[in-house]
Amino acid sequence: MNVIITEPSAAPVINALRSIGYNASTAIADLVDNSIDAKGSIININFDYGDLNGAITIVDNGTGMNEEMLQTAMNIGSKDPRAKRGANELGRFGMGLKTASFSLGKRLSVLTKWNGVYHERCWDLDHVSECNEWQLFTSIPDEVKLKMGTIEGVSGTIICIDKLDRFMGYGGKRTLKETSFYKKVSRVNKHLEFVFHSILEKNEIKMFINGKEIIPWDPFLRAHQHTLEGETQVLRINENRIKVQYFILPHASHLTEPEYKNAGGYKGWRDHQGLYIYRENRLLYFGDWMGLFPKDAASQLARVRIDLPNEADSDWQVDIKKSGINLPEDAKRRLEAISAIARKVSKEIFYFRTQAKTPGQSFKGSLNTWEQSGREDGPQFILNRSHPILTELFNKMDDEAAKLFNLYLKFVQLGSPSNIIDSPKVPEEMVQEVTEGQKELVTQFASTLLKLNVANNEEQLLNILITQPAFDGLNRATMKKIVTEADIIE
Ligand SMILES: Nc1ncnc2c1ncn2[C@@H]1O[C@H](COP(=O)(O)OP(=O)(O)OP(=O)(O)O)[C@@H](O)[C@H]1O
Ligand SMILES: [Mg+2]
């Protein structure tokens, strides 16, 4: 078939890209994503009003870019959106740097340092419009460079956006006055406190706006003793693990006035109910039930956290701005069920029934059967041993029964589907390294099976052991060695 190369025309394309629907806050967040992906630990965002000639700079101490990386980065579409991204990577489309910047202003300058060497590039849309070609400057104009300063360490990046027509409202009826400019900056601040709260809470990254540190804002009020945390549920949606957990905020009577105001967020209580969708720990979407339910006053205490990995992007139709999403059909029914419970509890508490029954008593966390463990290597979910019913059961048991029951609980925990999903493939006939803890658990379990006559010889015993989800990482040869050494078969 004959083809004819049809190159997009530079001026219209680049100008159209300015209008894909960012606002100042979502644009800055998209640029901050890049600094996080570049492993920056300090990210400084500066807004300078100047003499109506505002400039925005984003400075990070991340890896920076070499000449080739920078050249690619400046391309519209620098990476294929279908490519697999690294764990925790926030980027997806190879567009954000350009589209977010151009939604704020007409000139984007990037100064970056890689192993001590500086590289620079600059897009100026006035120039592109004029020549109608994709002409990228290989140096940054002096007046801009002055505003950017230098990069202190051996690596890092400074992004500067100026000619801020969009951010300043040029061309509209009026241009932003200085006070409104800084009001806008404080709205951006609020947005970042919120969007990056989970990432900031890890204390590995610090962000500043005009020198002031961005303090994470937790929409779930986890620090408050009257907040109820639902159990974390793990859903498998098209091969991806999605975590869902609901939170019910405390009744207003349990909050001080500043706490109440703060928990209402920047949109107010009613508009902060619903699903909170995070992608790699970065908030993507919030503020309603995404068509599953309408918003109502009694549900305003319910906030449901959903955590997606970046592999799930296409299922959930994550958009370029990282602010829009679509629920996959498979997820709807299950999220609806979880949300319905959260809404019901919210209603109870909103009308004060639940709390009225247990005055002054907080049961935060303690009614969960499962809790998420902080450890990366061990099981992800551990049984809540201080659950009141479990405590009561143990109180009623004699030592022998308690021991057996404890062993059983260990197996429930190790064998829980969410704990075994990611277990590594086991090499076949090689005896593996095992820890003393594992050895003890296998021995304990094996001798119990023998005692209860579930298994009567080594063969039977190994057949059972090998099929236990709890021992998913151990092969037969290893089990055999442990059992033989323990000398438990008569
Ligand atoms: N602050 C930075 N430090 C180091 N490299 C950066 C920085 N900002 C951008 N880059 C590089 O430029 C590339 C292009 O960034 P851009 O934001 O356009 O796309 P992306 O982050 O890959 O995807 P998305 O469009 O989803 O944001 C990035 O993939 C990264 O390699
Ligand atoms: Mg990006």
Short mmCIF file of C-alpha atoms and ligand atoms in Angstrom, two decimals:
data_model
loop_
_atom_site.label_atom_id
_atom_site.label_comp_id
_atom_site.label_asym_id
_atom_site.label_seq_id
_atom_site.Cartn_x
_atom_site.Cartn_y
_atom_site.Cartn_z
CA MET A 1 0.00 0.00 0.00
CA ASN A 2 1.24 3.48 -0.77
CA VAL A 3 1.75 5.83 2.08
CA ILE A 4 2.56 9.45 2.38
CA ILE A 5 4.25 10.84 5.46
CA THR A 6 2.07 13.50 7.00
CA GLU A 7 3.90 15.38 9.71
CA PRO A 8 1.80 17.24 12.24
CA SER A 9 2.01 20.95 11.85
CA ALA A 10 4.00 22.36 14.75
CA ALA A 11 2.15 25.55 15.66
CA PRO A 12 -1.39 24.16 15.86
CA VAL A 13 -0.36 20.93 17.62
CA ILE A 14 1.75 22.55 20.26
CA ASN A 15 -0.92 25.15 20.91
CA ALA A 16 -3.68 22.56 21.07
CA LEU A 17 -1.64 20.65 23.65
CA ARG A 18 -2.01 23.65 25.92
CA SER A 19 -5.66 22.94 26.30
CA ILE A 20 -5.96 19.36 27.44
CA GLY A 21 -7.56 20.47 30.66
CA TYR A 22 -4.94 20.92 33.35
CA ASN A 23 -5.45 23.52 36.01
CA ALA A 24 -2.53 25.12 37.82
CA SER A 25 -2.62 22.52 40.59
CA THR A 26 -2.79 19.41 38.42
CA ALA A 27 -0.05 20.83 36.18
CA ILE A 28 2.36 21.46 39.05
CA ALA A 29 1.59 18.01 40.49
CA ASP A 30 2.49 16.42 37.15
CA LEU A 31 5.86 18.21 37.16
CA VAL A 32 6.49 17.19 40.75
CA ASP A 33 5.82 13.58 39.68
CA ASN A 34 8.86 13.84 37.42
CA SER A 35 11.08 15.02 40.26
CA ILE A 36 9.86 12.10 42.38
CA ASP A 37 10.52 9.66 39.53
CA ALA A 38 14.02 11.12 39.26
CA LYS A 39 14.53 10.18 42.94
CA GLY A 40 14.70 13.75 44.15
CA SER A 41 14.57 13.93 47.95
CA ILE A 42 14.21 17.71 48.10
CA ILE A 43 11.84 19.43 45.73
CA ASN A 44 11.55 23.20 45.77
CA ILE A 45 8.70 24.84 43.92
CA ASN A 46 8.93 28.59 43.54
CA PHE A 47 6.39 31.04 42.22
CA ASP A 48 7.68 34.48 41.44
CA TYR A 49 5.27 37.26 40.50
CA GLY A 50 8.05 39.49 39.15
CA ASP A 51 6.73 42.55 37.38
CA LEU A 52 3.77 40.78 35.92
CA ASN A 53 6.39 38.60 34.27
CA GLY A 54 5.90 35.69 36.58
CA ALA A 55 8.00 32.57 36.58
CA ILE A 56 7.59 29.15 38.13
CA THR A 57 10.61 27.02 38.92
CA ILE A 58 10.75 23.44 40.15
CA VAL A 59 14.11 22.41 41.50
CA ASP A 60 15.05 18.88 42.48
CA ASN A 61 18.17 17.06 43.58
CA GLY A 62 17.28 13.93 41.62
CA THR A 63 19.38 12.03 39.10
CA GLY A 64 19.27 14.75 36.44
CA MET A 65 19.63 13.87 32.75
CA ASN A 66 22.47 13.47 30.32
CA GLU A 67 22.37 15.20 26.94
CA GLU A 68 20.56 12.38 25.19
CA MET A 69 18.00 11.86 27.95
CA LEU A 70 17.26 15.57 28.02
CA GLN A 71 16.82 15.74 24.26
CA THR A 72 14.37 12.81 24.43
CA ALA A 73 12.60 14.30 27.42
CA MET A 74 11.86 17.51 25.54
CA ASN A 75 10.15 15.53 22.77
CA ILE A 76 6.36 15.57 22.68
CA GLY A 77 5.78 11.90 23.43
CA SER A 78 9.18 10.95 24.79
CA LYS A 79 8.20 7.42 25.83
CA ASP A 80 5.69 4.91 24.56
CA PRO A 81 2.70 4.89 26.93
CA ARG A 82 2.44 1.11 26.41
CA ALA A 83 5.94 0.49 27.77
CA LYS A 84 6.20 -1.19 31.16
CA ARG A 85 7.21 1.35 33.78
CA GLY A 86 9.40 0.75 36.80
CA ALA A 87 7.94 -0.12 40.20
CA ASN A 88 6.46 3.00 41.77
CA GLU A 89 7.06 5.08 38.65
CA LEU A 90 4.56 7.90 38.29
CA GLY A 91 5.16 8.72 34.61
CA ARG A 92 3.23 6.98 31.84
CA PHE A 93 2.72 9.01 28.66
CA GLY A 94 5.98 10.81 27.94
CA MET A 95 4.00 14.02 27.75
CA GLY A 96 3.60 15.58 31.20
CA LEU A 97 6.70 17.77 31.24
CA LYS A 98 5.59 19.52 28.08
CA THR A 99 1.79 19.49 28.40
CA ALA A 100 1.78 20.54 32.06
CA SER A 101 4.31 23.32 31.47
CA PHE A 102 2.56 24.71 28.41
CA SER A 103 -0.74 24.81 30.25
CA LEU A 104 0.90 27.35 32.56
CA GLY A 105 3.06 29.40 30.23
CA LYS A 106 4.65 29.66 26.83
CA ARG A 107 8.28 29.01 27.62
CA LEU A 108 9.75 25.88 29.18
CA SER A 109 13.43 25.85 30.09
CA VAL A 110 15.14 22.80 31.51
CA LEU A 111 18.55 22.98 33.11
CA THR A 112 19.84 19.66 34.35
CA LYS A 113 23.04 18.31 35.84
CA TRP A 114 24.21 14.76 35.36
CA ASN A 115 27.42 13.59 37.04
CA GLY A 116 28.49 17.18 37.53
CA VAL A 117 27.89 18.26 33.92
CA TYR A 118 25.16 20.71 32.93
CA HIS A 119 22.81 20.29 29.95
CA GLU A 120 20.03 22.59 28.83
CA ARG A 121 17.13 22.95 26.41
CA CYS A 122 14.30 25.42 25.93
CA TRP A 123 10.95 25.38 24.15
CA ASP A 124 9.52 28.80 23.33
CA LEU A 125 6.01 28.57 21.90
CA ASP A 126 6.19 32.09 20.50
CA HIS A 127 9.09 30.93 18.39
CA VAL A 128 7.39 27.65 17.39
CA SER A 129 4.24 29.54 16.40
CA GLU A 130 6.25 31.99 14.37
CA CYS A 131 8.31 29.50 12.37
CA ASN A 132 5.73 26.67 12.51
CA GLU A 133 8.51 24.15 13.03
CA TRP A 134 9.55 22.01 15.98
CA GLN A 135 12.57 24.19 16.73
CA LEU A 136 13.95 23.53 20.16
CA PHE A 137 16.60 25.90 21.55
CA THR A 138 19.75 24.21 22.75
CA SER A 139 20.41 26.98 25.22
CA ILE A 140 18.32 28.91 27.70
CA PRO A 141 18.05 32.70 27.28
CA ASP A 142 20.20 34.61 29.77
CA GLU A 143 17.31 36.41 31.44
CA VAL A 144 15.68 33.07 32.25
CA LYS A 145 18.91 31.47 33.36
CA LEU A 146 19.37 34.22 35.89
CA LYS A 147 16.07 33.26 37.48
CA MET A 148 17.00 29.59 37.54
CA GLY A 149 20.27 29.80 39.46
CA THR A 150 22.56 26.80 39.72
CA ILE A 151 22.30 23.20 40.86
CA GLU A 152 24.22 22.57 44.06
CA GLY A 153 24.98 18.85 44.16
CA VAL A 154 26.42 16.61 41.44
CA SER A 155 23.01 16.06 39.93
CA GLY A 156 19.55 17.57 39.80
CA THR A 157 17.16 19.42 37.55
CA ILE A 158 15.63 22.88 37.38
CA ILE A 159 12.49 23.40 35.32
CA CYS A 160 11.48 26.99 34.67
CA ILE A 161 8.22 28.05 33.09
CA ASP A 162 7.79 31.69 32.25
CA LYS A 163 5.77 33.83 29.86
CA LEU A 164 3.00 32.67 32.18
CA ASP A 165 0.10 33.78 30.01
CA ARG A 166 -2.23 31.01 31.20
CA PHE A 167 -1.31 31.08 34.87
CA MET A 168 -1.52 34.87 34.96
CA GLY A 169 -4.69 35.05 32.90
CA TYR A 170 -3.21 37.23 30.13
CA GLY A 171 -5.51 37.69 27.24
CA GLY A 172 -8.51 37.38 29.53
CA LYS A 173 -10.31 40.38 30.92
CA ARG A 174 -7.65 41.05 33.49
CA THR A 175 -4.31 39.85 34.65
CA LEU A 176 -3.81 38.41 38.14
CA LYS A 177 -3.00 40.96 40.81
CA GLU A 178 -0.16 40.07 43.13
CA THR A 179 -2.45 39.11 46.01
CA SER A 180 -4.56 36.85 43.77
CA PHE A 181 -1.36 35.35 42.39
CA TYR A 182 -0.33 34.25 45.86
CA LYS A 183 -3.85 33.06 46.65
CA LYS A 184 -3.56 30.83 43.64
CA VAL A 185 -0.20 29.63 44.90
CA SER A 186 -1.76 28.69 48.22
CA ARG A 187 -4.43 26.66 46.40
CA VAL A 188 -1.65 24.79 44.63
CA ASN A 189 -0.07 24.24 48.03
CA LYS A 190 -3.28 22.68 49.38
CA HIS A 191 -3.52 20.44 46.36
CA LEU A 192 0.03 19.15 46.79
CA GLU A 193 -0.44 18.56 50.54
CA PHE A 194 -3.26 16.31 49.57
CA VAL A 195 -2.10 14.62 46.36
CA PHE A 196 1.31 13.70 47.78
CA HIS A 197 0.31 13.08 51.40
CA SER A 198 1.04 9.36 51.30
CA ILE A 199 4.39 9.88 49.63
CA LEU A 200 5.36 12.68 52.05
CA GLU A 201 4.30 10.63 55.07
CA LYS A 202 7.13 8.21 54.34
CA ASN A 203 9.56 11.01 55.21
CA GLU A 204 11.88 10.26 52.33
CA ILE A 205 11.00 13.33 50.33
CA LYS A 206 10.56 16.94 51.38
CA MET A 207 8.75 19.52 49.29
CA PHE A 208 8.67 23.27 49.67
CA ILE A 209 6.60 26.01 48.07
CA ASN A 210 8.35 29.37 48.16
CA GLY A 211 10.48 28.05 51.00
CA LYS A 212 7.57 26.79 53.11
CA GLU A 213 7.47 23.06 53.70
CA ILE A 214 4.47 21.18 52.35
CA ILE A 215 2.84 19.31 55.23
CA PRO A 216 0.93 16.16 54.26
CA TRP A 217 -2.82 16.30 54.74
CA ASP A 218 -4.33 12.93 55.55
CA PRO A 219 -7.93 12.77 54.33
CA PHE A 220 -8.55 9.67 56.45
CA LEU A 221 -7.61 11.22 59.79
CA ARG A 222 -5.77 8.05 60.73
CA ALA A 223 -4.17 9.76 63.68
CA HIS A 224 -7.52 10.44 65.34
CA GLN A 225 -8.63 7.87 67.90
CA HIS A 226 -12.25 7.99 66.77
CA THR A 227 -11.55 7.25 63.13
CA LEU A 228 -12.71 3.78 62.12
CA GLU A 229 -10.55 1.82 59.75
CA GLY A 230 -12.15 -0.91 57.70
CA GLU A 231 -10.16 -3.99 56.79
CA THR A 232 -7.88 -3.83 53.81
CA GLN A 233 -9.32 -5.93 51.04
CA VAL A 234 -7.24 -7.10 48.13
CA LEU A 235 -9.07 -7.38 44.83
CA ARG A 236 -7.65 -9.06 41.77
CA ILE A 237 -8.78 -7.08 38.78
CA ASN A 238 -7.41 -8.24 35.45
CA GLU A 239 -4.31 -9.72 37.09
CA ASN A 240 -3.56 -6.60 39.11
CA ARG A 241 -3.69 -6.38 42.88
CA ILE A 242 -5.88 -3.53 43.99
CA LYS A 243 -6.08 -2.65 47.67
CA VAL A 244 -9.22 -1.18 49.11
CA GLN A 245 -9.78 0.11 52.61
CA TYR A 246 -12.53 2.28 53.97
CA PHE A 247 -12.28 4.88 56.68
CA ILE A 248 -15.09 6.43 58.65
CA LEU A 249 -14.19 9.80 60.05
CA PRO A 250 -15.24 10.71 63.58
CA HIS A 251 -18.57 12.32 64.33
CA ALA A 252 -18.28 16.11 64.51
CA SER A 253 -18.77 15.99 68.28
CA HIS A 254 -15.41 14.22 68.60
CA LEU A 255 -13.52 16.89 66.73
CA THR A 256 -12.32 20.27 67.89
CA GLU A 257 -13.28 23.18 65.71
CA PRO A 258 -9.92 23.39 63.93
CA GLU A 259 -9.88 19.60 63.48
CA TYR A 260 -13.36 19.74 61.97
CA LYS A 261 -12.41 22.51 59.60
CA ASN A 262 -9.19 20.81 58.61
CA ALA A 263 -10.84 17.43 58.00
CA GLY A 264 -13.31 19.14 55.68
CA GLY A 265 -10.44 19.70 53.26
CA TYR A 266 -10.52 22.41 50.71
CA LYS A 267 -13.83 21.34 49.25
CA GLY A 268 -15.81 20.84 52.42
CA TRP A 269 -17.03 17.65 54.08
CA ARG A 270 -19.71 16.79 51.59
CA ASP A 271 -17.38 17.00 48.62
CA HIS A 272 -14.68 14.96 50.26
CA GLN A 273 -16.77 11.81 50.66
CA GLY A 274 -16.36 8.89 48.33
CA LEU A 275 -13.59 7.03 46.59
CA TYR A 276 -9.97 8.14 46.84
CA ILE A 277 -7.97 6.58 44.08
CA TYR A 278 -4.21 6.40 44.49
CA ARG A 279 -1.75 5.29 41.89
CA GLU A 280 1.66 4.32 43.27
CA ASN A 281 0.72 6.16 46.45
CA ARG A 282 -0.08 9.39 44.63
CA LEU A 283 -3.69 10.58 44.74
CA LEU A 284 -5.33 10.60 41.33
CA TYR A 285 -8.97 11.16 41.95
CA PHE A 286 -11.41 11.87 44.78
CA GLY A 287 -14.59 13.65 45.63
CA ASP A 288 -17.48 11.36 44.75
CA TRP A 289 -18.62 7.76 44.37
CA MET A 290 -17.86 7.69 40.66
CA GLY A 291 -21.42 6.96 39.65
CA LEU A 292 -21.85 4.06 42.09
CA PHE A 293 -23.87 6.17 44.52
CA PRO A 294 -24.98 9.77 44.76
CA LYS A 295 -23.38 12.01 47.36
CA ASP A 296 -25.42 12.58 50.46
CA ALA A 297 -24.97 14.28 53.80
CA ALA A 298 -25.09 11.09 55.88
CA SER A 299 -22.28 9.49 53.85
CA GLN A 300 -19.92 12.39 54.32
CA LEU A 301 -17.86 10.56 56.94
CA ALA A 302 -17.04 7.76 54.51
CA ARG A 303 -13.81 7.90 52.52
CA VAL A 304 -12.65 4.79 50.69
CA ARG A 305 -9.02 4.42 49.72
CA ILE A 306 -8.19 2.44 46.57
CA ASP A 307 -4.56 1.73 45.70
CA LEU A 308 -3.56 0.94 42.14
CA PRO A 309 -0.18 -0.10 40.76
CA ASN A 310 0.95 1.61 37.54
CA GLU A 311 0.42 -1.69 35.69
CA ALA A 312 -3.30 -1.09 36.06
CA ASP A 313 -3.21 2.19 34.10
CA SER A 314 -4.87 0.99 30.95
CA ASP A 315 -7.60 -0.93 32.82
CA TRP A 316 -8.50 2.16 34.76
CA GLN A 317 -7.91 4.50 31.84
CA VAL A 318 -5.62 6.84 33.71
CA ASP A 319 -5.42 10.10 31.78
CA ILE A 320 -2.41 12.21 30.81
CA LYS A 321 -3.05 14.73 33.57
CA LYS A 322 -3.11 11.97 36.21
CA SER A 323 -6.35 13.35 37.47
CA GLY A 324 -9.00 11.33 35.71
CA ILE A 325 -9.91 7.67 35.75
CA ASN A 326 -12.64 5.22 34.77
CA LEU A 327 -13.75 2.30 36.89
CA PRO A 328 -13.31 -1.02 35.08
CA GLU A 329 -16.52 -3.06 34.97
CA ASP A 330 -14.97 -5.83 37.07
CA ALA A 331 -14.18 -3.39 39.83
CA LYS A 332 -17.59 -1.75 40.01
CA ARG A 333 -19.56 -4.46 41.75
CA ARG A 334 -16.90 -5.05 44.36
CA LEU A 335 -16.27 -1.41 45.09
CA GLU A 336 -19.99 -0.91 45.31
CA ALA A 337 -20.22 -3.61 47.99
CA ILE A 338 -17.37 -2.16 50.05
CA SER A 339 -18.64 1.40 49.64
CA ALA A 340 -22.12 0.36 50.68
CA ILE A 341 -20.76 -0.86 54.02
CA ALA A 342 -18.74 2.32 54.50
CA ARG A 343 -21.77 4.45 53.73
CA LYS A 344 -23.91 2.50 56.15
CA VAL A 345 -21.41 2.91 58.98
CA SER A 346 -21.05 6.58 58.13
CA LYS A 347 -24.80 7.00 58.38
CA GLU A 348 -24.88 5.27 61.77
CA ILE A 349 -22.19 7.52 63.12
CA PHE A 350 -23.49 10.63 61.43
CA TYR A 351 -26.79 10.16 63.24
CA PHE A 352 -24.79 9.35 66.35
CA ARG A 353 -26.14 5.87 66.96
CA THR A 354 -22.96 3.84 67.06
CA GLN A 355 -21.11 6.23 69.26
CA ALA A 356 -24.07 6.69 71.57
CA LYS A 357 -23.93 2.95 72.32
CA THR A 358 -20.30 3.03 73.31
CA PRO A 359 -19.82 6.40 74.94
CA GLY A 360 -16.24 7.52 75.33
CA GLN A 361 -14.90 4.28 73.99
CA SER A 362 -12.77 4.16 70.90
CA PHE A 363 -12.50 0.89 69.05
CA LYS A 364 -10.18 2.06 66.35
CA GLY A 365 -8.56 -0.83 64.62
CA SER A 366 -9.27 -3.36 67.30
CA LEU A 367 -12.29 -4.88 65.55
CA ASN A 368 -10.40 -5.73 62.41
CA THR A 369 -9.67 -9.40 62.02
CA TRP A 370 -6.77 -8.60 59.69
CA GLU A 371 -4.19 -5.87 59.84
CA GLN A 372 -1.65 -4.80 57.33
CA SER A 373 1.89 -5.51 58.33
CA GLY A 374 4.57 -2.88 57.91
CA ARG A 375 7.21 -5.44 56.95
CA GLU A 376 8.13 -5.78 53.33
CA ASP A 377 9.49 -9.34 53.45
CA GLY A 378 6.96 -11.14 55.65
CA PRO A 379 3.26 -11.64 55.11
CA GLN A 380 1.40 -8.54 54.01
CA PHE A 381 -1.54 -9.20 56.27
CA ILE A 382 -1.42 -10.40 59.82
CA LEU A 383 -4.23 -11.51 62.06
CA ASN A 384 -5.19 -9.04 64.71
CA ARG A 385 -4.31 -10.96 67.86
CA SER A 386 -5.95 -8.39 70.10
CA HIS A 387 -9.36 -8.80 68.55
CA PRO A 388 -11.76 -8.94 71.52
CA ILE A 389 -13.38 -12.20 70.40
CA LEU A 390 -10.02 -13.87 69.95
CA THR A 391 -8.86 -12.65 73.34
CA GLU A 392 -12.02 -14.05 74.91
CA LEU A 393 -11.49 -17.42 73.19
CA PHE A 394 -7.93 -17.68 74.45
CA ASN A 395 -9.11 -16.86 77.96
CA LYS A 396 -11.50 -19.78 77.80
CA MET A 397 -9.01 -22.35 76.51
CA ASP A 398 -6.57 -24.52 78.38
CA ASP A 399 -2.89 -24.38 77.43
CA GLU A 400 -2.96 -27.39 75.15
CA ALA A 401 -5.93 -26.09 73.14
CA ALA A 402 -4.46 -22.59 73.00
CA LYS A 403 -1.23 -23.99 71.56
CA LEU A 404 -3.04 -25.91 68.86
CA PHE A 405 -5.29 -23.00 68.07
CA ASN A 406 -2.29 -20.70 67.82
CA LEU A 407 -0.68 -23.02 65.31
CA TYR A 408 -3.89 -23.05 63.30
CA LEU A 409 -4.03 -19.26 63.28
CA LYS A 410 -0.45 -19.12 62.04
CA PHE A 411 -1.52 -21.23 59.09
CA VAL A 412 -4.57 -19.18 58.39
CA GLN A 413 -2.32 -16.15 58.25
CA LEU A 414 0.43 -17.67 56.13
CA GLY A 415 -2.06 -19.31 53.82
CA SER A 416 -4.24 -16.27 53.28
CA PRO A 417 -4.63 -15.64 49.54
CA SER A 418 -3.30 -12.11 49.78
CA ASN A 419 -0.13 -13.31 51.41
CA ILE A 420 0.77 -15.97 48.90
CA ILE A 421 0.01 -14.23 45.64
CA ASP A 422 3.53 -12.98 45.11
CA SER A 423 5.45 -15.95 46.43
CA PRO A 424 8.50 -16.77 44.33
CA LYS A 425 8.75 -19.81 42.08
CA VAL A 426 10.40 -22.69 43.85
CA PRO A 427 13.43 -24.46 42.36
CA GLU A 428 12.67 -28.18 42.15
CA GLU A 429 14.94 -30.69 43.75
CA MET A 430 17.52 -28.53 45.49
CA VAL A 431 17.49 -28.32 49.27
CA GLN A 432 16.84 -24.70 50.12
CA GLU A 433 18.14 -22.43 52.83
CA VAL A 434 15.57 -22.11 55.59
CA THR A 435 15.41 -20.00 58.70
CA GLU A 436 15.11 -21.51 62.19
CA GLY A 437 11.60 -20.02 62.34
CA GLN A 438 10.53 -21.84 59.18
CA LYS A 439 12.08 -25.08 60.40
CA GLU A 440 10.23 -24.85 63.66
CA LEU A 441 6.93 -24.12 61.98
CA VAL A 442 7.26 -27.08 59.60
CA THR A 443 8.24 -29.38 62.48
CA GLN A 444 5.44 -28.15 64.69
CA PHE A 445 2.87 -28.54 61.95
CA ALA A 446 4.19 -31.94 60.85
CA SER A 447 4.18 -33.41 64.34
CA THR A 448 0.65 -32.15 64.91
CA LEU A 449 -0.50 -33.85 61.70
CA LEU A 450 1.11 -37.11 62.84
CA LYS A 451 -0.41 -36.84 66.27
CA LEU A 452 -3.89 -36.25 64.85
CA ASN A 453 -3.37 -39.18 62.45
CA VAL A 454 -3.92 -36.95 59.44
CA ALA A 455 -0.69 -38.41 58.12
CA ASN A 456 0.77 -41.80 59.04
CA ASN A 457 4.04 -42.00 57.14
CA GLU A 458 6.67 -39.80 55.56
CA GLU A 459 5.19 -39.99 52.09
CA GLN A 460 1.75 -38.87 53.24
CA LEU A 461 3.23 -36.22 55.43
CA LEU A 462 5.32 -34.69 52.65
CA ASN A 463 2.35 -34.76 50.29
CA ILE A 464 0.41 -32.66 52.75
CA LEU A 465 3.24 -30.30 53.59
CA ILE A 466 3.98 -29.59 49.97
CA THR A 467 0.41 -28.47 49.28
CA GLN A 468 0.21 -26.06 52.19
CA PRO A 469 -0.05 -22.48 50.96
CA ALA A 470 1.78 -21.47 54.12
CA PHE A 471 4.90 -23.29 52.89
CA ASP A 472 4.56 -22.12 49.33
CA GLY A 473 8.21 -21.13 49.08
CA LEU A 474 9.62 -24.55 50.16
CA ASN A 475 10.13 -27.59 47.94
CA ARG A 476 9.81 -31.28 48.76
CA ALA A 477 13.51 -31.94 49.22
CA THR A 478 13.71 -29.20 51.80
CA MET A 479 10.65 -30.43 53.68
CA LYS A 480 12.07 -33.92 53.71
CA LYS A 481 15.32 -32.70 55.21
CA ILE A 482 13.54 -30.73 57.93
CA VAL A 483 11.28 -33.65 58.85
CA THR A 484 14.16 -36.13 58.87
CA GLU A 485 16.35 -33.94 61.01
CA ALA A 486 13.51 -33.35 63.46
CA ASP A 487 13.14 -37.12 63.76
CA ILE A 488 9.39 -37.02 64.34
CA ILE A 489 8.30 -40.04 62.26
CA GLU A 490 8.19 -43.28 64.21
N1 LIG B 1 12.92 16.49 37.02
C1 LIG B 1 13.40 15.55 36.20
N2 LIG B 1 14.56 14.91 36.49
C2 LIG B 1 15.03 13.93 35.68
N3 LIG B 1 14.42 13.52 34.55
C3 LIG B 1 13.26 14.12 34.21
C4 LIG B 1 12.70 15.17 35.00
N4 LIG B 1 11.56 15.57 34.40
C5 LIG B 1 11.42 14.81 33.30
N5 LIG B 1 12.43 13.94 33.18
C6 LIG B 1 12.63 12.97 32.09
O1 LIG B 1 11.84 13.38 31.02
C7 LIG B 1 10.98 12.36 30.60
C8 LIG B 1 9.72 12.98 30.07
O2 LIG B 1 8.93 13.50 31.11
P1 LIG B 1 7.37 13.61 30.91
O3 LIG B 1 6.77 14.12 32.16
O4 LIG B 1 7.11 14.38 29.67
O5 LIG B 1 6.94 12.12 30.64
P2 LIG B 1 6.82 10.91 31.67
O6 LIG B 1 7.05 11.39 33.05
O7 LIG B 1 7.68 9.83 31.15
O8 LIG B 1 5.30 10.48 31.47
P3 LIG B 1 3.99 11.35 31.82
O9 LIG B 1 3.55 12.00 30.57
O10 LIG B 1 3.02 10.33 32.26
O11 LIG B 1 4.37 12.33 32.87
C9 LIG B 1 10.78 11.50 31.81
O12 LIG B 1 10.44 10.19 31.43
C10 LIG B 1 12.15 11.57 32.47
O13 LIG B 1 13.00 10.64 31.85
MG MG B 2 5.96 13.00 33.88
#
